[in-house]
């Protein structure tokens, strides 16, 4: 997929670490001009920028909180002002606040949904208008296998990721007549900061259920995102591609 995105502009939310960082690098390697957002970690944002720039093209980090509508609108406006177009939107920004339901506060539940689901809505709403004007573009949401089966202690996260799948399907129905393709990716257990914090026992148990026998890499997820963003996937609309090493096929 070398230089598949030449002349295109991509915006990746939550692009400073993990899956988001891998998406930034994959799109930059494909020739896209890439803007990515981050919330707090400026060091990680600088590292992502340097790594992606090594592939050529422009890479711009923008500090933005997906839970802040004004910041989201300003970010999209800045992309359009700089490049006069937006071709690819990857909605990856997300947080976790794990807790068992009986102990979870309403604030913890709402914060996860506000960033993961409502944040995706904010960016999609801001980005769809310039895409509709050009009658071209693709939006890819990063959901999770947590949308497909329940995980104890993650009612807020599962609800947000399940909502993303439904949101993706509804956007596809609404926007495809305007020339905008919308799809989702649902990663399983991926080697990120989030899984690094998991207890060793839980990780071993999870690997036993994964047919591939290991956790995936951010680059493997980014490869699927890049495929969905490419012209090779133009007949794929409203789908959720699961990238989990066969995990969900073993879940009853």
mmCIF file of C-alpha atoms in Angstrom:
data_model
loop_
_atom_site.group_PDB
_atom_site.id
_atom_site.type_symbol
_atom_site.label_atom_id
_atom_site.label_comp_id
_atom_site.label_asym_id
_atom_site.label_seq_id
_atom_site.Cartn_x
_atom_site.Cartn_y
_atom_site.Cartn_z
ATOM 1 C CA UNK A 1 0.000 0.000 0.000
ATOM 2 C CA UNK A 2 3.022 2.206 -0.598
ATOM 3 C CA UNK A 3 1.958 5.841 -1.307
ATOM 4 C CA UNK A 4 -1.704 4.802 -1.540
ATOM 5 C CA UNK A 5 -2.613 8.068 0.198
ATOM 6 C CA UNK A 6 -0.575 10.548 -1.849
ATOM 7 C CA UNK A 7 -2.441 13.854 -2.066
ATOM 8 C CA UNK A 8 -4.760 12.944 0.803
ATOM 9 C CA UNK A 9 -5.139 14.493 4.242
ATOM 10 C CA UNK A 10 -5.804 12.373 7.327
ATOM 11 C CA UNK A 11 -6.851 13.255 10.874
ATOM 12 C CA UNK A 12 -6.250 10.671 13.597
ATOM 13 C CA UNK A 13 -7.686 11.310 17.056
ATOM 14 C CA UNK A 14 -5.703 10.005 20.007
ATOM 15 C CA UNK A 15 -2.664 9.525 17.800
ATOM 16 C CA UNK A 16 0.252 9.884 20.192
ATOM 17 C CA UNK A 17 0.424 6.310 21.506
ATOM 18 C CA UNK A 18 -0.531 2.718 20.807
ATOM 19 C CA UNK A 19 -2.954 2.039 17.974
ATOM 20 C CA UNK A 20 -3.324 5.729 17.176
ATOM 21 C CA UNK A 21 0.424 6.189 16.810
ATOM 22 C CA UNK A 22 0.627 3.160 14.517
ATOM 23 C CA UNK A 23 -2.196 4.599 12.388
ATOM 24 C CA UNK A 24 -0.381 7.931 12.076
ATOM 25 C CA UNK A 25 2.776 6.161 10.894
ATOM 26 C CA UNK A 26 0.909 3.861 8.476
ATOM 27 C CA UNK A 27 -0.932 6.754 6.835
ATOM 28 C CA UNK A 28 2.226 8.874 6.643
ATOM 29 C CA UNK A 29 4.088 5.952 5.103
ATOM 30 C CA UNK A 30 1.301 5.736 2.541
ATOM 31 C CA UNK A 31 1.941 9.334 1.518
ATOM 32 C CA UNK A 32 -0.796 11.156 3.428
ATOM 33 C CA UNK A 33 -0.437 14.521 5.125
ATOM 34 C CA UNK A 34 -1.363 13.582 8.705
ATOM 35 C CA UNK A 35 -2.729 15.594 11.606
ATOM 36 C CA UNK A 36 -3.197 13.807 14.920
ATOM 37 C CA UNK A 37 -4.600 14.853 18.267
ATOM 38 C CA UNK A 38 -3.390 14.190 21.777
ATOM 39 C CA UNK A 39 -4.623 15.245 25.211
ATOM 40 C CA UNK A 40 -1.692 15.588 27.606
ATOM 41 C CA UNK A 41 1.479 13.711 26.701
ATOM 42 C CA UNK A 42 3.538 16.168 24.659
ATOM 43 C CA UNK A 43 6.617 13.932 24.787
ATOM 44 C CA UNK A 44 4.712 11.047 23.205
ATOM 45 C CA UNK A 45 3.267 13.426 20.614
ATOM 46 C CA UNK A 46 6.767 14.627 19.688
ATOM 47 C CA UNK A 47 8.009 11.040 19.382
ATOM 48 C CA UNK A 48 5.079 10.099 17.140
ATOM 49 C CA UNK A 49 5.673 13.171 14.978
ATOM 50 C CA UNK A 50 9.357 12.359 14.528
ATOM 51 C CA UNK A 51 8.680 8.704 13.710
ATOM 52 C CA UNK A 52 5.959 9.532 11.183
ATOM 53 C CA UNK A 53 7.957 12.319 9.524
ATOM 54 C CA UNK A 54 10.679 9.794 8.763
ATOM 55 C CA UNK A 55 8.296 8.407 6.141
ATOM 56 C CA UNK A 56 8.036 11.819 4.455
ATOM 57 C CA UNK A 57 5.235 14.331 4.231
ATOM 58 C CA UNK A 58 3.809 16.689 6.810
ATOM 59 C CA UNK A 59 2.792 15.460 10.265
ATOM 60 C CA UNK A 60 1.139 17.921 12.645
ATOM 61 C CA UNK A 61 0.264 17.211 16.293
ATOM 62 C CA UNK A 62 -2.614 19.202 17.789
ATOM 63 C CA UNK A 63 -3.560 19.223 21.447
ATOM 64 C CA UNK A 64 -7.277 18.497 21.696
ATOM 65 C CA UNK A 65 -9.654 16.946 24.206
ATOM 66 C CA UNK A 66 -12.354 14.906 22.437
ATOM 67 C CA UNK A 67 -14.697 15.734 25.318
ATOM 68 C CA UNK A 68 -14.519 19.463 24.495
ATOM 69 C CA UNK A 69 -16.744 20.461 21.557
ATOM 70 C CA UNK A 70 -15.030 23.819 21.026
ATOM 71 C CA UNK A 71 -11.594 22.185 20.832
ATOM 72 C CA UNK A 72 -12.884 19.534 18.412
ATOM 73 C CA UNK A 73 -14.430 22.116 16.097
ATOM 74 C CA UNK A 74 -11.298 24.241 16.216
ATOM 75 C CA UNK A 75 -9.135 21.223 15.356
ATOM 76 C CA UNK A 76 -11.164 20.313 12.267
ATOM 77 C CA UNK A 77 -11.282 23.956 11.202
ATOM 78 C CA UNK A 78 -7.495 24.150 11.507
ATOM 79 C CA UNK A 79 -7.067 21.060 9.319
ATOM 80 C CA UNK A 80 -9.300 22.552 6.621
ATOM 81 C CA UNK A 81 -7.596 25.952 6.875
ATOM 82 C CA UNK A 82 -4.177 24.332 6.471
ATOM 83 C CA UNK A 83 -4.900 21.756 3.771
ATOM 84 C CA UNK A 84 -8.267 22.847 2.309
ATOM 85 C CA UNK A 85 -9.510 19.255 2.536
ATOM 86 C CA UNK A 86 -9.974 16.271 4.828
ATOM 87 C CA UNK A 87 -10.048 12.840 3.241
ATOM 88 C CA UNK A 88 -9.547 10.358 6.098
ATOM 89 C CA UNK A 89 -10.826 10.578 9.671
ATOM 90 C CA UNK A 90 -9.729 7.897 12.147
ATOM 91 C CA UNK A 91 -11.696 8.101 15.395
ATOM 92 C CA UNK A 92 -9.370 6.405 17.843
ATOM 93 C CA UNK A 93 -9.332 8.615 20.969
ATOM 94 C CA UNK A 94 -10.528 6.756 24.034
ATOM 95 C CA UNK A 95 -10.122 6.283 27.756
ATOM 96 C CA UNK A 96 -10.890 3.614 30.354
ATOM 97 C CA UNK A 97 -12.092 3.945 33.934
ATOM 98 C CA UNK A 98 -12.613 0.332 34.937
ATOM 99 C CA UNK A 99 -14.690 -0.464 37.993
ATOM 100 C CA UNK A 100 -17.325 -2.986 38.988
ATOM 101 C CA UNK A 101 -20.836 -1.706 38.407
ATOM 102 C CA UNK A 102 -21.829 -1.524 42.082
ATOM 103 C CA UNK A 103 -18.773 0.652 42.778
ATOM 104 C CA UNK A 104 -18.708 2.706 39.569
ATOM 105 C CA UNK A 105 -19.708 6.327 39.933
ATOM 106 C CA UNK A 106 -22.035 8.005 37.483
ATOM 107 C CA UNK A 107 -19.173 10.359 36.646
ATOM 108 C CA UNK A 108 -16.869 7.446 35.726
ATOM 109 C CA UNK A 109 -19.541 5.989 33.466
ATOM 110 C CA UNK A 110 -20.308 9.326 31.824
ATOM 111 C CA UNK A 111 -16.659 10.318 31.305
ATOM 112 C CA UNK A 112 -15.870 7.177 29.324
ATOM 113 C CA UNK A 113 -18.938 7.555 27.117
ATOM 114 C CA UNK A 114 -18.293 11.274 26.661
ATOM 115 C CA UNK A 115 -14.763 10.718 25.349
ATOM 116 C CA UNK A 116 -15.130 7.409 23.519
ATOM 117 C CA UNK A 117 -18.589 7.746 21.976
ATOM 118 C CA UNK A 118 -19.716 11.365 22.159
ATOM 119 C CA UNK A 119 -16.173 12.452 21.261
ATOM 120 C CA UNK A 120 -16.420 10.408 18.068
ATOM 121 C CA UNK A 121 -19.756 12.081 17.345
ATOM 122 C CA UNK A 122 -18.202 15.524 17.828
ATOM 123 C CA UNK A 123 -15.376 14.859 15.385
ATOM 124 C CA UNK A 124 -17.589 13.104 12.831
ATOM 125 C CA UNK A 125 -20.109 15.942 12.908
ATOM 126 C CA UNK A 126 -17.391 18.555 12.397
ATOM 127 C CA UNK A 127 -15.665 16.586 9.635
ATOM 128 C CA UNK A 128 -18.633 15.374 7.605
ATOM 129 C CA UNK A 129 -19.584 18.801 6.245
ATOM 130 C CA UNK A 130 -16.284 19.471 4.394
ATOM 131 C CA UNK A 131 -16.292 15.848 3.225
ATOM 132 C CA UNK A 132 -19.862 16.231 1.939
ATOM 133 C CA UNK A 133 -18.892 19.400 0.091
ATOM 134 C CA UNK A 134 -16.291 17.419 -1.852
ATOM 135 C CA UNK A 135 -18.497 14.286 -1.942
ATOM 136 C CA UNK A 136 -15.509 12.228 -0.862
ATOM 137 C CA UNK A 137 -13.974 10.893 2.308
ATOM 138 C CA UNK A 138 -13.786 7.963 4.651
ATOM 139 C CA UNK A 139 -14.396 7.705 8.392
ATOM 140 C CA UNK A 140 -13.053 4.802 10.438
ATOM 141 C CA UNK A 141 -14.010 4.300 14.063
ATOM 142 C CA UNK A 142 -11.831 2.247 16.393
ATOM 143 C CA UNK A 143 -14.195 0.156 18.480
ATOM 144 C CA UNK A 144 -13.191 -3.000 20.376
ATOM 145 C CA UNK A 145 -14.126 -6.625 20.896
ATOM 146 C CA UNK A 146 -15.584 -5.204 24.118
ATOM 147 C CA UNK A 147 -18.486 -4.202 21.863
ATOM 148 C CA UNK A 148 -19.111 -7.845 21.011
ATOM 149 C CA UNK A 149 -19.008 -9.575 24.400
ATOM 150 C CA UNK A 150 -19.224 -8.449 27.997
ATOM 151 C CA UNK A 151 -16.174 -7.817 30.153
ATOM 152 C CA UNK A 152 -16.632 -7.623 33.917
ATOM 153 C CA UNK A 153 -15.572 -4.287 35.351
ATOM 154 C CA UNK A 154 -15.930 -2.486 32.019
ATOM 155 C CA UNK A 155 -19.624 -1.668 31.690
ATOM 156 C CA UNK A 156 -18.776 1.902 30.715
ATOM 157 C CA UNK A 157 -16.109 0.912 28.189
ATOM 158 C CA UNK A 158 -18.229 -1.868 26.660
ATOM 159 C CA UNK A 159 -21.192 0.501 26.345
ATOM 160 C CA UNK A 160 -19.056 3.126 24.613
ATOM 161 C CA UNK A 161 -17.512 0.679 22.161
ATOM 162 C CA UNK A 162 -20.830 -1.028 21.443
ATOM 163 C CA UNK A 163 -22.289 2.387 20.790
ATOM 164 C CA UNK A 164 -19.490 3.076 18.319
ATOM 165 C CA UNK A 165 -20.459 0.054 16.236
ATOM 166 C CA UNK A 166 -24.087 1.195 16.014
ATOM 167 C CA UNK A 167 -22.951 4.786 15.409
ATOM 168 C CA UNK A 168 -20.745 3.557 12.560
ATOM 169 C CA UNK A 169 -23.605 1.692 10.896
ATOM 170 C CA UNK A 170 -25.939 4.679 11.189
ATOM 171 C CA UNK A 171 -23.296 7.051 9.797
ATOM 172 C CA UNK A 172 -22.695 4.695 6.887
ATOM 173 C CA UNK A 173 -26.397 4.686 6.015
ATOM 174 C CA UNK A 174 -26.573 8.467 6.257
ATOM 175 C CA UNK A 175 -23.295 9.484 4.646
ATOM 176 C CA UNK A 176 -22.663 6.896 1.929
ATOM 177 C CA UNK A 177 -25.085 8.644 -0.469
ATOM 178 C CA UNK A 178 -22.875 11.727 -0.022
ATOM 179 C CA UNK A 179 -19.762 9.842 -1.112
ATOM 180 C CA UNK A 180 -18.419 9.159 2.400
ATOM 181 C CA UNK A 181 -17.526 5.603 3.403
ATOM 182 C CA UNK A 182 -17.783 4.688 7.093
ATOM 183 C CA UNK A 183 -16.469 1.518 8.742
ATOM 184 C CA UNK A 184 -15.212 0.311 12.115
ATOM 185 C CA UNK A 185 -12.301 -1.758 13.377
ATOM 186 C CA UNK A 186 -12.712 -3.844 16.530
ATOM 187 C CA UNK A 187 -9.301 -4.760 17.991
ATOM 188 C CA UNK A 188 -8.914 -7.520 20.538
ATOM 189 C CA UNK A 189 -6.054 -7.682 23.043
ATOM 190 C CA UNK A 190 -3.301 -5.477 21.612
ATOM 191 C CA UNK A 191 0.151 -4.786 23.061
ATOM 192 C CA UNK A 192 -0.436 -1.237 24.322
ATOM 193 C CA UNK A 193 -0.022 0.708 27.554
ATOM 194 C CA UNK A 194 -3.525 -0.430 28.511
ATOM 195 C CA UNK A 195 -2.789 -4.156 28.269
ATOM 196 C CA UNK A 196 0.616 -3.653 29.869
ATOM 197 C CA UNK A 197 -1.195 -2.669 33.070
ATOM 198 C CA UNK A 198 -3.251 -5.868 33.116
ATOM 199 C CA UNK A 199 -2.392 -8.468 35.801
ATOM 200 C CA UNK A 200 -0.176 -11.261 34.471
ATOM 201 C CA UNK A 201 -2.750 -13.938 35.337
ATOM 202 C CA UNK A 202 -5.465 -12.245 33.276
ATOM 203 C CA UNK A 203 -3.107 -11.829 30.327
ATOM 204 C CA UNK A 204 -2.162 -15.516 30.400
ATOM 205 C CA UNK A 205 -5.813 -16.532 30.568
ATOM 206 C CA UNK A 206 -6.626 -14.241 27.643
ATOM 207 C CA UNK A 207 -3.823 -15.651 25.489
ATOM 208 C CA UNK A 208 -5.158 -19.149 26.048
ATOM 209 C CA UNK A 209 -8.417 -18.101 24.349
ATOM 210 C CA UNK A 210 -6.726 -16.388 21.406
ATOM 211 C CA UNK A 211 -6.244 -18.733 18.455
ATOM 212 C CA UNK A 212 -3.113 -16.851 17.377
ATOM 213 C CA UNK A 213 -1.643 -17.568 20.831
ATOM 214 C CA UNK A 214 -0.510 -13.991 21.404
ATOM 215 C CA UNK A 215 -1.671 -10.398 21.703
ATOM 216 C CA UNK A 216 -1.725 -8.356 18.525
ATOM 217 C CA UNK A 217 0.456 -5.370 17.725
ATOM 218 C CA UNK A 218 -0.712 -1.804 17.080
ATOM 219 C CA UNK A 219 0.789 -2.102 13.603
ATOM 220 C CA UNK A 220 -1.497 -5.037 12.795
ATOM 221 C CA UNK A 221 -4.547 -2.946 13.672
ATOM 222 C CA UNK A 222 -3.159 0.053 11.780
ATOM 223 C CA UNK A 223 -2.736 -2.118 8.697
ATOM 224 C CA UNK A 224 -6.463 -2.854 8.710
ATOM 225 C CA UNK A 225 -7.275 0.830 9.262
ATOM 226 C CA UNK A 226 -5.036 1.759 6.324
ATOM 227 C CA UNK A 227 -6.756 -0.839 4.152
ATOM 228 C CA UNK A 228 -10.195 0.528 5.017
ATOM 229 C CA UNK A 229 -8.974 4.039 4.243
ATOM 230 C CA UNK A 230 -7.645 2.994 0.842
ATOM 231 C CA UNK A 231 -9.370 2.792 -2.525
ATOM 232 C CA UNK A 232 -8.993 -1.002 -2.334
ATOM 233 C CA UNK A 233 -11.792 -1.009 0.259
ATOM 234 C CA UNK A 234 -14.223 1.238 -1.607
ATOM 235 C CA UNK A 235 -16.902 -1.506 -1.677
ATOM 236 C CA UNK A 236 -16.722 -2.028 2.093
ATOM 237 C CA UNK A 237 -19.293 0.162 3.834
ATOM 238 C CA UNK A 238 -20.864 0.012 7.289
ATOM 239 C CA UNK A 239 -18.807 -2.968 8.426
ATOM 240 C CA UNK A 240 -16.912 -3.804 11.608
ATOM 241 C CA UNK A 241 -13.670 -5.674 10.917
ATOM 242 C CA UNK A 242 -12.544 -7.664 13.952
ATOM 243 C CA UNK A 243 -8.770 -7.820 14.531
ATOM 244 C CA UNK A 244 -8.417 -10.159 17.482
ATOM 245 C CA UNK A 245 -6.350 -13.203 16.523
ATOM 246 C CA UNK A 246 -9.484 -15.362 16.623
ATOM 247 C CA UNK A 247 -10.515 -14.436 20.169
ATOM 248 C CA UNK A 248 -14.189 -13.843 19.458
ATOM 249 C CA UNK A 249 -14.518 -17.179 17.685
ATOM 250 C CA UNK A 250 -13.755 -18.903 21.003
ATOM 251 C CA UNK A 251 -16.168 -16.846 23.122
ATOM 252 C CA UNK A 252 -19.496 -18.604 23.669
#
